[in-house]
Protein backbone atom coordinates (compact mmCIF):
# COMPACT_ATOMS: atom_id res chain seq x y z
CA UNK A 1 0.00 0.00 0.00
CA UNK A 2 1.27 3.46 -0.88
CA UNK A 3 1.13 6.03 1.87
CA UNK A 4 -1.41 8.79 1.70
CA UNK A 5 0.06 12.02 0.32
CA UNK A 6 -1.64 14.11 2.99
CA UNK A 7 -0.26 11.89 5.75
CA UNK A 8 3.25 12.07 4.30
CA UNK A 9 3.20 15.84 4.65
CA UNK A 10 1.24 15.71 7.94
CA UNK A 11 -1.71 17.62 6.47
CA UNK A 12 -5.48 17.38 6.57
CA UNK A 13 -7.48 16.96 3.37
CA UNK A 14 -8.59 20.56 3.57
CA UNK A 15 -5.05 21.99 3.64
CA UNK A 16 -4.59 25.24 1.73
CA UNK A 17 -1.89 25.83 -0.86
CA UNK A 18 0.35 27.85 1.47
CA UNK A 19 -0.02 25.13 4.12
CA UNK A 20 1.03 22.46 1.62
CA UNK A 21 4.04 24.50 0.58
CA UNK A 22 5.05 25.15 4.17
CA UNK A 23 4.70 21.49 5.15
CA UNK A 24 6.77 20.38 2.18
CA UNK A 25 9.48 22.94 2.85
CA UNK A 26 9.78 21.61 6.40
CA UNK A 27 10.08 18.01 5.27
CA UNK A 28 12.51 18.88 2.46
CA UNK A 29 14.82 20.63 4.89
CA UNK A 30 14.52 17.83 7.46
CA UNK A 31 15.31 15.03 5.00
CA UNK A 32 17.59 16.89 2.59
CA UNK A 33 20.41 14.56 1.45
CA UNK A 34 23.04 17.19 2.24
CA UNK A 35 21.95 17.01 5.87
CA UNK A 36 21.63 13.23 5.93
CA UNK A 37 24.48 11.92 3.84
CA UNK A 38 24.32 8.19 3.33
CA UNK A 39 21.00 7.83 5.14
CA UNK A 40 18.79 5.91 2.74
CA UNK A 41 15.73 6.24 4.99
CA UNK A 42 16.05 10.01 4.90
CA UNK A 43 16.43 9.91 1.13
CA UNK A 44 13.30 7.78 0.87
CA UNK A 45 11.35 10.24 3.03
CA UNK A 46 12.76 13.11 0.98
CA UNK A 47 11.50 11.52 -2.23
CA UNK A 48 8.11 10.66 -0.76
CA UNK A 49 7.61 14.22 0.41
CA UNK A 50 8.60 15.56 -3.01
CA UNK A 51 6.17 13.24 -4.74
CA UNK A 52 3.37 14.20 -2.36
CA UNK A 53 4.10 17.88 -2.96
CA UNK A 54 4.23 17.38 -6.73
CA UNK A 55 0.66 16.07 -6.64
CA UNK A 56 -0.92 18.20 -3.92
CA UNK A 57 0.53 21.51 -5.12
CA UNK A 58 -1.09 21.09 -8.53
CA UNK A 59 -4.85 21.75 -8.56
CA UNK A 60 -5.59 19.29 -11.35
CA UNK A 61 -3.47 16.50 -9.91
CA UNK A 62 -4.79 17.09 -6.42
CA UNK A 63 -8.39 16.89 -7.63
CA UNK A 64 -7.62 13.64 -9.41
CA UNK A 65 -5.88 12.26 -6.35
CA UNK A 66 -8.79 13.24 -4.09
CA UNK A 67 -11.18 11.39 -6.38
CA UNK A 68 -9.20 8.33 -7.40
CA UNK A 69 -6.31 8.07 -4.95
CA UNK A 70 -2.97 6.71 -6.14
CA UNK A 71 -4.68 4.89 -9.00
CA UNK A 72 -5.07 8.24 -10.75
CA UNK A 73 -1.34 8.33 -11.49
CA UNK A 74 -0.44 4.72 -12.21
CA UNK A 75 1.10 4.77 -15.63
CA UNK A 76 -0.79 7.82 -16.81
CA UNK A 77 0.60 10.72 -18.80
CA UNK A 78 2.91 12.78 -16.67
CA UNK A 79 3.62 9.93 -14.27
CA UNK A 80 4.18 11.12 -10.75
CA UNK A 81 3.29 7.80 -9.14
CA UNK A 82 5.33 4.73 -8.39
CA UNK A 83 8.32 6.63 -7.06
CA UNK A 84 8.72 8.14 -10.51
CA UNK A 85 10.56 11.23 -9.33
CA UNK A 86 14.31 11.29 -9.44
CA UNK A 87 16.57 13.71 -7.63
CA UNK A 88 16.79 16.02 -10.65
CA UNK A 89 13.01 16.38 -10.70
CA UNK A 90 13.01 17.12 -7.00
CA UNK A 91 15.72 19.74 -7.16
CA UNK A 92 14.08 21.41 -10.15
CA UNK A 93 10.94 21.68 -7.99
CA UNK A 94 12.98 23.65 -5.44
CA UNK A 95 13.09 26.80 -7.52
CA UNK A 96 9.46 27.15 -6.53
CA UNK A 97 9.92 26.25 -2.88
CA UNK A 98 13.13 27.96 -1.95
CA UNK A 99 13.10 30.70 -4.53
CA UNK A 100 16.36 29.87 -6.22
CA UNK A 101 18.32 27.15 -7.93
CA UNK A 102 18.36 23.96 -5.91
CA UNK A 103 21.65 22.63 -7.11
CA UNK A 104 22.35 18.99 -7.63
CA UNK A 105 25.14 16.72 -6.60
CA UNK A 106 28.62 17.33 -7.85
CA UNK A 107 30.07 15.35 -10.67
CA UNK A 108 27.29 14.00 -12.81
CA UNK A 109 23.67 15.01 -13.03
CA UNK A 110 22.87 13.62 -9.61
CA UNK A 111 21.80 10.25 -8.29
CA UNK A 112 18.83 8.34 -9.57
CA UNK A 113 16.65 5.95 -7.65
CA UNK A 114 16.69 2.20 -8.12
CA UNK A 115 16.48 -0.44 -5.46
CA UNK A 116 17.79 1.76 -2.68
CA UNK A 117 21.32 1.77 -4.05
CA UNK A 118 22.61 5.06 -5.34
CA UNK A 119 23.57 5.09 -8.98
CA UNK A 120 25.36 7.88 -10.72
CA UNK A 121 23.24 9.64 -13.29
CA UNK A 122 24.58 11.05 -16.55
CA UNK A 123 24.14 14.75 -17.21
CA UNK A 124 21.05 16.10 -18.94
CA UNK A 125 21.12 17.40 -22.49
CA UNK A 126 19.08 20.39 -23.61
CA UNK A 127 17.78 21.08 -27.10
CA UNK A 128 15.22 23.41 -28.66
CA UNK A 129 12.51 22.29 -31.04
CA UNK A 130 10.72 24.80 -33.21
CA UNK A 131 7.13 23.90 -34.07
CA UNK A 132 4.50 25.33 -36.39
CA UNK A 133 1.07 26.09 -35.01
CA UNK A 134 -0.28 23.16 -37.04
CA UNK A 135 2.19 20.79 -35.37
CA UNK A 136 1.28 22.17 -31.96
CA UNK A 137 -2.44 21.84 -32.64
CA UNK A 138 -2.29 18.25 -33.75
CA UNK A 139 0.76 16.91 -31.94
CA UNK A 140 3.90 15.90 -33.80
CA UNK A 141 6.69 13.41 -33.93
CA UNK A 142 10.13 14.95 -34.48
CA UNK A 143 13.35 13.20 -35.31
CA UNK A 144 16.20 15.22 -33.87
CA UNK A 145 19.92 14.62 -34.15
CA UNK A 146 21.53 14.76 -30.71
CA UNK A 147 25.18 14.51 -29.77
CA UNK A 148 25.35 12.51 -26.56
CA UNK A 149 28.01 10.77 -24.55
CA UNK A 150 27.74 7.00 -24.48
CA UNK A 151 29.85 4.29 -22.95
CA UNK A 152 32.60 3.45 -25.41
CA UNK A 153 32.64 -0.09 -26.68
CA UNK A 154 35.42 -2.03 -24.99
CA UNK A 155 35.30 -0.04 -21.75
CA UNK A 156 35.24 -2.24 -18.67
CA UNK A 157 34.80 -1.21 -15.06
CA UNK A 158 35.94 -2.58 -11.75
CA UNK A 159 34.82 -1.97 -8.20
CA UNK A 160 36.39 1.17 -6.73
CA UNK A 161 38.96 0.11 -4.18
CA UNK A 162 38.78 3.40 -2.25
CA UNK A 163 35.09 3.10 -1.33
CA UNK A 164 34.66 -0.64 -1.96
CA UNK A 165 31.91 0.12 -4.43
CA UNK A 166 29.68 2.09 -2.10
CA UNK A 167 30.42 5.41 -3.79
CA UNK A 168 30.92 7.04 -0.40
CA UNK A 169 33.67 7.48 2.07
CA UNK A 170 32.87 7.84 5.76
CA UNK A 171 35.04 9.60 8.23
CA UNK A 172 34.92 9.61 12.01
CA UNK A 173 35.84 12.89 13.65
CA UNK A 174 35.93 13.83 17.32
CA UNK A 175 34.01 16.96 18.15
CA UNK A 176 32.78 18.57 21.36
CA UNK A 177 29.47 16.83 20.72
CA UNK A 178 31.20 13.47 20.60
CA UNK A 179 32.25 11.24 17.77
CA UNK A 180 30.61 12.21 14.50
CA UNK A 181 30.44 10.15 11.39
CA UNK A 182 30.29 12.04 8.13
CA UNK A 183 29.88 10.59 4.67
CA UNK A 184 30.82 12.23 1.41
CA UNK A 185 30.90 11.05 -2.19
CA UNK A 186 34.06 9.15 -3.04
CA UNK A 187 36.37 11.46 -4.95
CA UNK A 188 38.19 8.64 -6.71
CA UNK A 189 35.14 7.26 -8.53
CA UNK A 190 32.95 10.36 -8.31
CA UNK A 191 30.34 8.42 -6.35
CA UNK A 192 29.87 5.73 -8.99
CA UNK A 193 31.44 2.97 -6.90
CA UNK A 194 33.32 1.86 -9.98
CA UNK A 195 36.46 2.89 -11.76
CA UNK A 196 37.71 2.24 -15.26
CA UNK A 197 39.45 -1.06 -15.78
CA UNK A 198 40.14 -0.85 -19.51
CA UNK A 199 39.06 1.68 -22.10
CA UNK A 200 39.77 2.39 -25.75
CA UNK A 201 42.11 5.31 -26.49
CA UNK A 202 39.37 7.54 -27.97
CA UNK A 203 37.22 7.39 -24.81
CA UNK A 204 37.41 10.15 -22.19
CA UNK A 205 38.47 9.64 -18.57
CA UNK A 206 35.05 8.17 -17.73
CA UNK A 207 35.14 5.72 -20.65
CA UNK A 208 32.61 7.76 -22.63
CA UNK A 209 32.63 8.95 -26.23
CA UNK A 210 30.45 11.51 -28.01
CA UNK A 211 28.13 10.06 -30.58
CA UNK A 212 25.47 11.50 -32.84
CA UNK A 213 22.12 9.82 -32.49
CA UNK A 214 18.68 10.45 -33.94
CA UNK A 215 16.08 10.64 -31.21
CA UNK A 216 12.38 10.47 -31.95
CA UNK A 217 10.47 12.94 -29.80
CA UNK A 218 6.72 12.62 -29.43
CA UNK A 219 5.24 16.05 -28.90
CA UNK A 220 1.74 16.04 -27.46
CA UNK A 221 -0.83 18.43 -28.90
CA UNK A 222 -1.27 21.71 -27.06
CA UNK A 223 2.31 22.46 -25.97
CA UNK A 224 3.27 26.10 -25.51
CA UNK A 225 6.28 28.25 -26.24
CA UNK A 226 8.74 27.90 -23.34
CA UNK A 227 7.45 24.53 -22.15
CA UNK A 228 9.97 21.80 -21.49
CA UNK A 229 9.46 18.14 -22.30
CA UNK A 230 11.60 15.39 -20.85
CA UNK A 231 12.74 12.35 -22.80
CA UNK A 232 13.99 10.04 -20.09
CA UNK A 233 17.40 8.41 -20.44
CA UNK A 234 18.29 10.17 -23.70
CA UNK A 235 20.83 12.51 -22.09
CA UNK A 236 24.47 11.63 -21.57
CA UNK A 237 25.21 8.15 -20.31
CA UNK A 238 27.02 7.68 -17.02
CA UNK A 239 30.01 5.44 -16.50
CA UNK A 240 29.67 1.90 -15.18
CA UNK A 241 26.26 0.85 -13.95
CA UNK A 242 25.07 4.46 -13.84
CA UNK A 243 21.86 5.55 -15.49
CA UNK A 244 21.69 7.96 -18.43
CA UNK A 245 20.60 11.56 -17.94
CA UNK A 246 17.54 12.97 -19.64
CA UNK A 247 17.03 14.92 -22.82
CA UNK A 248 15.22 18.16 -22.03
CA UNK A 249 13.35 19.59 -24.98
CA UNK A 250 12.44 23.29 -24.93
CA UNK A 251 9.46 24.11 -27.12
CA UNK A 252 9.49 27.09 -29.46
CA UNK A 253 6.40 28.21 -31.30
CA UNK A 254 6.83 29.60 -34.82
CA UNK A 255 4.64 32.55 -35.69
CA UNK A 256 1.76 31.71 -38.04
CA UNK A 257 1.14 34.05 -40.98
CA UNK A 258 -2.60 34.47 -40.30
CA UNK A 259 -3.53 32.77 -37.03
CA UNK A 260 -2.85 34.18 -33.58
CA UNK A 261 -2.85 31.90 -30.57
CA UNK A 262 -4.32 32.74 -27.20
CA UNK A 263 -4.19 29.72 -24.89
CA UNK A 264 -6.20 27.01 -26.64
CA UNK A 265 -8.13 29.51 -28.77
CA UNK A 266 -7.06 30.92 -32.10
CA UNK A 267 -7.88 34.27 -33.65
CA UNK A 268 -8.19 35.10 -37.34
CA UNK A 269 -8.64 38.59 -38.74
CA UNK A 270 -10.97 38.45 -41.73
CA UNK A 271 -11.17 41.51 -43.98
CA UNK A 272 -14.24 41.79 -46.18
CA UNK A 273 -15.19 44.46 -48.66
CA UNK A 274 -17.97 46.97 -48.18
CA UNK A 275 -20.01 45.12 -50.79
CA UNK A 276 -19.47 41.76 -49.12
CA UNK A 277 -20.64 43.23 -45.82
CA UNK A 278 -23.81 44.50 -47.45
CA UNK A 279 -24.54 41.53 -49.73
CA UNK A 280 -23.06 38.62 -47.73
CA UNK A 281 -20.16 36.42 -48.85
CA UNK A 282 -18.50 33.04 -48.72
CA UNK A 283 -14.81 33.10 -47.82
CA UNK A 284 -12.03 30.57 -47.29
CA UNK A 285 -9.98 30.96 -44.12
CA UNK A 286 -6.94 29.22 -42.63
CA UNK A 287 -7.30 26.77 -39.77
CA UNK A 288 -4.72 24.49 -38.18
CA UNK A 289 -6.30 21.55 -40.04
CA UNK A 290 -6.46 23.11 -43.51
CA UNK A 291 -8.66 25.70 -45.16
CA UNK A 292 -12.33 26.03 -44.24
CA UNK A 293 -15.07 27.89 -46.10
CA UNK A 294 -17.29 30.11 -43.98
CA UNK A 295 -20.46 32.04 -44.82
CA UNK A 296 -20.81 35.71 -43.99
CA UNK A 297 -24.43 36.79 -43.65
CA UNK A 298 -25.61 39.84 -45.52
CA UNK A 299 -25.67 42.93 -43.36
CA UNK A 300 -22.82 41.71 -41.15
CA UNK A 301 -21.43 44.37 -38.81
CA UNK A 302 -17.76 45.19 -38.61
CA UNK A 303 -16.32 43.76 -35.39
CA UNK A 304 -18.54 40.68 -35.37
CA UNK A 305 -16.81 37.58 -34.03
CA UNK A 306 -17.67 34.22 -35.54
CA UNK A 307 -16.83 31.29 -33.31
CA UNK A 308 -15.81 28.03 -34.98
CA UNK A 309 -16.08 25.54 -32.12
CA UNK A 310 -13.33 22.95 -31.76
CA UNK A 311 -11.18 24.52 -34.49
CA UNK A 312 -8.57 25.68 -31.97
CA UNK A 313 -5.75 23.86 -30.20
CA UNK A 314 -6.15 20.60 -28.27
CA UNK A 315 -5.77 21.21 -24.56
CA UNK A 316 -2.53 19.74 -23.25
CA UNK A 317 -4.33 18.20 -20.27
CA UNK A 318 -6.97 16.60 -22.46
CA UNK A 319 -9.78 19.06 -21.75
CA UNK A 320 -11.08 19.15 -25.31
CA UNK A 321 -10.21 21.69 -27.97
CA UNK A 322 -10.25 25.45 -28.14
CA UNK A 323 -12.17 27.49 -30.71
CA UNK A 324 -11.23 29.56 -33.73
CA UNK A 325 -12.55 33.10 -33.42
CA UNK A 326 -12.95 34.90 -36.73
CA UNK A 327 -12.99 38.68 -36.36
CA UNK A 328 -14.90 40.38 -39.17
CA UNK A 329 -13.36 43.65 -40.33
CA UNK A 330 -15.12 45.67 -43.02
CA UNK A 331 -12.66 47.34 -45.33
CA UNK A 332 -13.68 50.92 -46.05
CA UNK A 333 -12.55 52.12 -49.49
CA UNK A 334 -10.04 54.95 -49.22
CA UNK A 335 -10.33 56.15 -52.81
CA UNK A 336 -13.63 56.67 -54.67
CA UNK A 337 -14.33 57.73 -58.22
CA UNK A 338 -16.88 60.45 -59.01
CA UNK A 339 -19.75 58.03 -59.54
CA UNK A 340 -19.08 56.18 -56.25
CA UNK A 341 -18.72 59.42 -54.35
CA UNK A 342 -22.08 60.60 -55.65
CA UNK A 343 -23.65 57.31 -54.61
CA UNK A 344 -22.43 57.56 -51.03
CA UNK A 345 -23.36 61.24 -50.80
CA UNK A 346 -26.87 60.26 -51.82
CA UNK A 347 -26.90 57.52 -49.17
CA UNK A 348 -25.69 59.84 -46.42
CA UNK A 349 -29.25 60.77 -45.58
CA UNK A 350 -30.80 57.42 -46.55
CA UNK A 351 -32.66 55.74 -43.71
CA UNK A 352 -31.11 52.30 -44.41
CA UNK A 353 -27.63 53.74 -43.92
CA UNK A 354 -28.29 55.18 -40.47
CA UNK A 355 -26.70 53.25 -37.60
CA UNK A 356 -29.41 51.51 -35.62
CA UNK A 357 -27.80 48.90 -33.38
CA UNK A 358 -30.12 46.25 -31.98
CA UNK A 359 -29.63 44.34 -28.77
CA UNK A 360 -28.11 41.46 -30.77
CA UNK A 361 -25.44 43.78 -32.19
CA UNK A 362 -23.39 43.70 -29.02
CA UNK A 363 -20.79 46.30 -28.35
CA UNK A 364 -17.13 45.46 -28.67
CA UNK A 365 -16.72 45.26 -24.91
CA UNK A 366 -19.63 42.89 -24.48
CA UNK A 367 -18.16 40.64 -27.17
CA UNK A 368 -14.80 40.55 -25.46
CA UNK A 369 -16.55 39.72 -22.21
CA UNK A 370 -18.40 36.84 -23.90
CA UNK A 371 -15.20 35.52 -25.40
CA UNK A 372 -13.58 34.98 -22.04
CA UNK A 373 -16.60 33.62 -20.24
ZN1 LIG B 1 34.98 5.13 -4.96
PDB file of C-alpha atoms in Angstrom, residues 4 17 86 127 150 157 168 184 202 218 235 239 245 250 263 268 274 287 290 304 309 311 348 363-364:
ATOM      1  CA  UNK A   4      -1.413   8.793   1.704  1.00  0.00           C
ATOM      2  CA  UNK A  17      -1.890  25.825  -0.856  1.00  0.00           C
ATOM      3  CA  UNK A  86      14.306  11.293  -9.436  1.00  0.00           C
ATOM      4  CA  UNK A 127      17.779  21.081 -27.101  1.00  0.00           C
ATOM      5  CA  UNK A 150      27.740   7.004 -24.477  1.00  0.00           C
ATOM      6  CA  UNK A 157      34.801  -1.208 -15.061  1.00  0.00           C
ATOM      7  CA  UNK A 168      30.916   7.044  -0.404  1.00  0.00           C
ATOM      8  CA  UNK A 184      30.820  12.226   1.410  1.00  0.00           C
ATOM      9  CA  UNK A 202      39.370   7.544 -27.967  1.00  0.00           C
ATOM     10  CA  UNK A 218       6.715  12.616 -29.435  1.00  0.00           C
ATOM     11  CA  UNK A 235      20.832  12.512 -22.087  1.00  0.00           C
ATOM     12  CA  UNK A 239      30.007   5.443 -16.497  1.00  0.00           C
ATOM     13  CA  UNK A 245      20.598  11.557 -17.940  1.00  0.00           C
ATOM     14  CA  UNK A 250      12.442  23.287 -24.927  1.00  0.00           C
ATOM     15  CA  UNK A 263      -4.190  29.719 -24.894  1.00  0.00           C
ATOM     16  CA  UNK A 268      -8.193  35.095 -37.339  1.00  0.00           C
ATOM     17  CA  UNK A 274     -17.970  46.971 -48.176  1.00  0.00           C
ATOM     18  CA  UNK A 287      -7.304  26.770 -39.770  1.00  0.00           C
ATOM     19  CA  UNK A 290      -6.460  23.111 -43.507  1.00  0.00           C
ATOM     20  CA  UNK A 304     -18.542  40.682 -35.370  1.00  0.00           C
ATOM     21  CA  UNK A 309     -16.085  25.545 -32.120  1.00  0.00           C
ATOM     22  CA  UNK A 311     -11.182  24.516 -34.490  1.00  0.00           C
ATOM     23  CA  UNK A 348     -25.690  59.842 -46.416  1.00  0.00           C
ATOM     24  CA  UNK A 363     -20.787  46.304 -28.345  1.00  0.00           C
ATOM     25  CA  UNK A 364     -17.127  45.464 -28.666  1.00  0.00           C
TER      26      UNK A 364
END
